[in-house]
CSV table of C-alpha atoms in Angstrom, one decimal:
chain,number,residue,atom,x,y,z
A,2,GLN,CA,4.2,11.0,-14.8
A,3,VAL,CA,2.5,9.7,-12.2
A,4,GLN,CA,4.2,10.3,-8.4
A,5,LEU,CA,3.0,8.6,-5.0
A,6,GLU,CA,4.4,9.9,-1.2
A,7,GLU,CA,4.0,7.0,1.5
A,8,SER,CA,3.5,8.1,5.0
A,9,GLY,CA,2.5,7.3,8.5
A,10,GLY,CA,5.6,5.0,8.9
A,11,GLY,CA,7.4,4.5,11.8
A,12,SER,CA,8.2,2.1,14.7
A,13,VAL,CA,6.1,0.4,17.2
A,14,GLN,CA,5.7,-2.8,19.5
A,15,ALA,CA,4.0,-6.1,18.9
A,16,GLY,CA,0.8,-5.7,18.8
A,17,ASP,CA,0.4,-2.0,17.9
A,18,SER,CA,-1.4,-0.6,14.7
A,19,LEU,CA,-0.4,1.7,12.3
A,20,ARG,CA,-2.2,3.4,9.2
A,21,LEU,CA,-0.2,4.0,6.3
A,22,SER,CA,-1.3,6.7,3.4
A,23,CYS,CA,-0.2,7.3,0.2
A,24,ALA,CA,-1.3,10.2,-2.2
A,25,ALA,CA,-1.0,10.8,-5.8
A,26,SER,CA,0.3,13.2,-7.8
A,27,GLY,CA,1.0,14.0,-11.4
A,28,ARG,CA,-2.0,12.8,-14.7
A,29,THR,CA,-3.9,10.1,-12.8
A,30,ALA,CA,-5.8,7.9,-15.9
A,31,ASN,CA,-9.4,8.0,-15.4
A,32,THR,CA,-9.8,4.8,-13.3
A,33,TYR,CA,-6.8,2.9,-11.8
A,34,ASP,CA,-6.1,0.3,-9.4
A,35,LEU,CA,-4.2,1.1,-6.1
A,36,GLY,CA,-2.0,-1.1,-3.8
A,37,TRP,CA,0.3,-2.2,-1.4
A,38,TYR,CA,3.9,-3.9,-1.6
A,39,ARG,CA,6.6,-4.4,1.2
A,40,GLN,CA,10.0,-5.4,0.6
A,41,ALA,CA,11.7,-7.3,4.3
A,42,PRO,CA,15.5,-7.0,4.4
A,43,GLU,CA,16.8,-10.1,2.5
A,44,LYS,CA,13.6,-11.3,1.0
A,45,GLU,CA,11.4,-10.1,-2.6
A,46,ARG,CA,9.2,-7.4,-2.7
A,47,GLU,CA,5.3,-9.2,-1.3
A,48,PHE,CA,2.3,-8.0,-2.4
A,49,VAL,CA,0.1,-7.0,0.7
A,50,ALA,CA,-2.9,-5.4,-0.7
A,51,GLY,CA,-4.4,-4.1,-3.7
A,52,ILE,CA,-7.6,-2.1,-4.1
A,53,ASP,CA,-9.6,-1.5,-7.8
A,54,TRP,CA,-11.4,2.0,-8.6
A,55,SER,CA,-14.6,0.9,-6.8
A,56,GLY,CA,-13.7,0.0,-3.9
A,57,ASP,CA,-15.5,-3.1,-4.2
A,58,ARG,CA,-12.8,-5.8,-4.4
A,59,PRO,CA,-9.4,-6.0,-1.8
A,60,VAL,CA,-7.3,-8.2,-2.1
A,61,TYR,CA,-4.4,-9.2,0.6
A,62,ALA,CA,-1.8,-11.7,1.1
A,63,GLY,CA,-2.6,-14.3,3.4
A,64,ALA,CA,-0.1,-13.7,5.2
A,65,VAL,CA,-2.0,-10.3,6.4
A,66,ALA,CA,-5.8,-11.1,5.8
A,67,GLY,CA,-7.4,-10.2,9.0
A,68,ARG,CA,-5.0,-7.5,10.0
A,69,PHE,CA,-4.5,-5.4,7.6
A,70,THR,CA,-7.4,-3.6,5.8
A,71,ILE,CA,-7.0,-1.4,2.4
A,72,SER,CA,-9.5,1.4,1.2
A,73,ARG,CA,-8.8,4.7,-0.6
A,74,ASP,CA,-10.9,7.9,-1.4
A,75,ASN,CA,-11.0,8.9,-4.7
A,76,ALA,CA,-11.5,12.5,-4.7
A,77,LYS,CA,-8.1,12.6,-2.4
A,78,ARG,CA,-6.4,9.9,-4.8
A,79,ALA,CA,-5.3,8.5,-1.9
A,80,VAL,CA,-4.7,5.1,-0.9
A,81,TYR,CA,-4.6,4.0,2.9
A,82,LEU,CA,-4.0,0.3,4.7
A,83,GLN,CA,-4.7,0.3,8.0
A,84,MET,CA,-2.4,-2.5,10.0
A,85,ASP,CA,-3.9,-4.0,13.4
A,86,ASN,CA,-1.8,-6.3,15.6
A,87,LEU,CA,1.4,-5.7,14.2
A,88,MET,CA,4.0,-8.7,14.4
A,89,THR,CA,7.7,-8.6,14.0
A,90,LYS,CA,7.3,-11.0,10.8
A,91,ASP,CA,5.5,-7.2,9.3
A,92,THR,CA,9.1,-5.3,9.7
A,93,ALA,CA,9.8,-4.5,6.0
A,94,VAL,CA,9.7,-1.2,3.6
A,95,TYR,CA,6.1,-0.7,2.5
A,96,CYS,CA,5.8,0.6,-1.3
A,97,CYS,CA,2.4,1.7,-3.0
A,98,GLN,CA,1.5,0.8,-6.2
A,99,TYR,CA,-0.3,2.3,-8.9
A,100,ALA,CA,-2.0,0.8,-12.1
A,101,PRO,CA,-4.0,1.9,-14.7
A,102,SER,CA,-6.9,0.0,-15.4
A,103,ASP,CA,-6.1,0.3,-19.3
A,104,ASP,CA,-2.8,0.1,-19.1
A,105,PRO,CA,-1.5,-1.7,-16.1
A,106,SER,CA,2.4,-1.3,-17.4
A,107,ASN,CA,2.2,2.3,-17.6
A,108,GLY,CA,2.1,2.5,-13.4
A,109,ALA,CA,3.8,4.0,-10.8
A,110,TRP,CA,5.8,3.3,-6.6
A,111,GLY,CA,6.3,5.4,-4.1
A,112,GLN,CA,9.8,5.4,-2.5
A,113,GLY,CA,9.0,3.4,0.0
A,114,ILE,CA,8.7,3.9,3.9
A,115,GLN,CA,9.7,2.0,6.8
A,116,ILE,CA,7.6,-0.2,8.9
A,117,THR,CA,9.5,-1.9,12.2
A,118,VAL,CA,7.4,-4.2,14.7
A,119,SER,CA,9.6,-4.7,17.9
A,120,ALA,CA,8.5,-7.9,20.0
């Protein structure tokens, strides 16, 4: 089983930046996609950003495009989310996601990390 652990969360003011990290452990597949999701209070979980094994095809939700940057380090089995120009609407619990390329249903989720952005 694959385990994911997020780090780098916290409380900041609007306009500030944060960098989230997520490290995978356990028996990861040969190739896998990684991504970030978030869930704000009273809202459903939503996709934030994703990146394929090669790192050549990052995808962003419209709400964060231009402000967030996703990257990965396959040697470290890690995925990162650089969040710039944070806004109060970005306040949420952020979770990283692992999805094997040949078996997306056999993925895993991190426990989540709180990001709070105040005005």
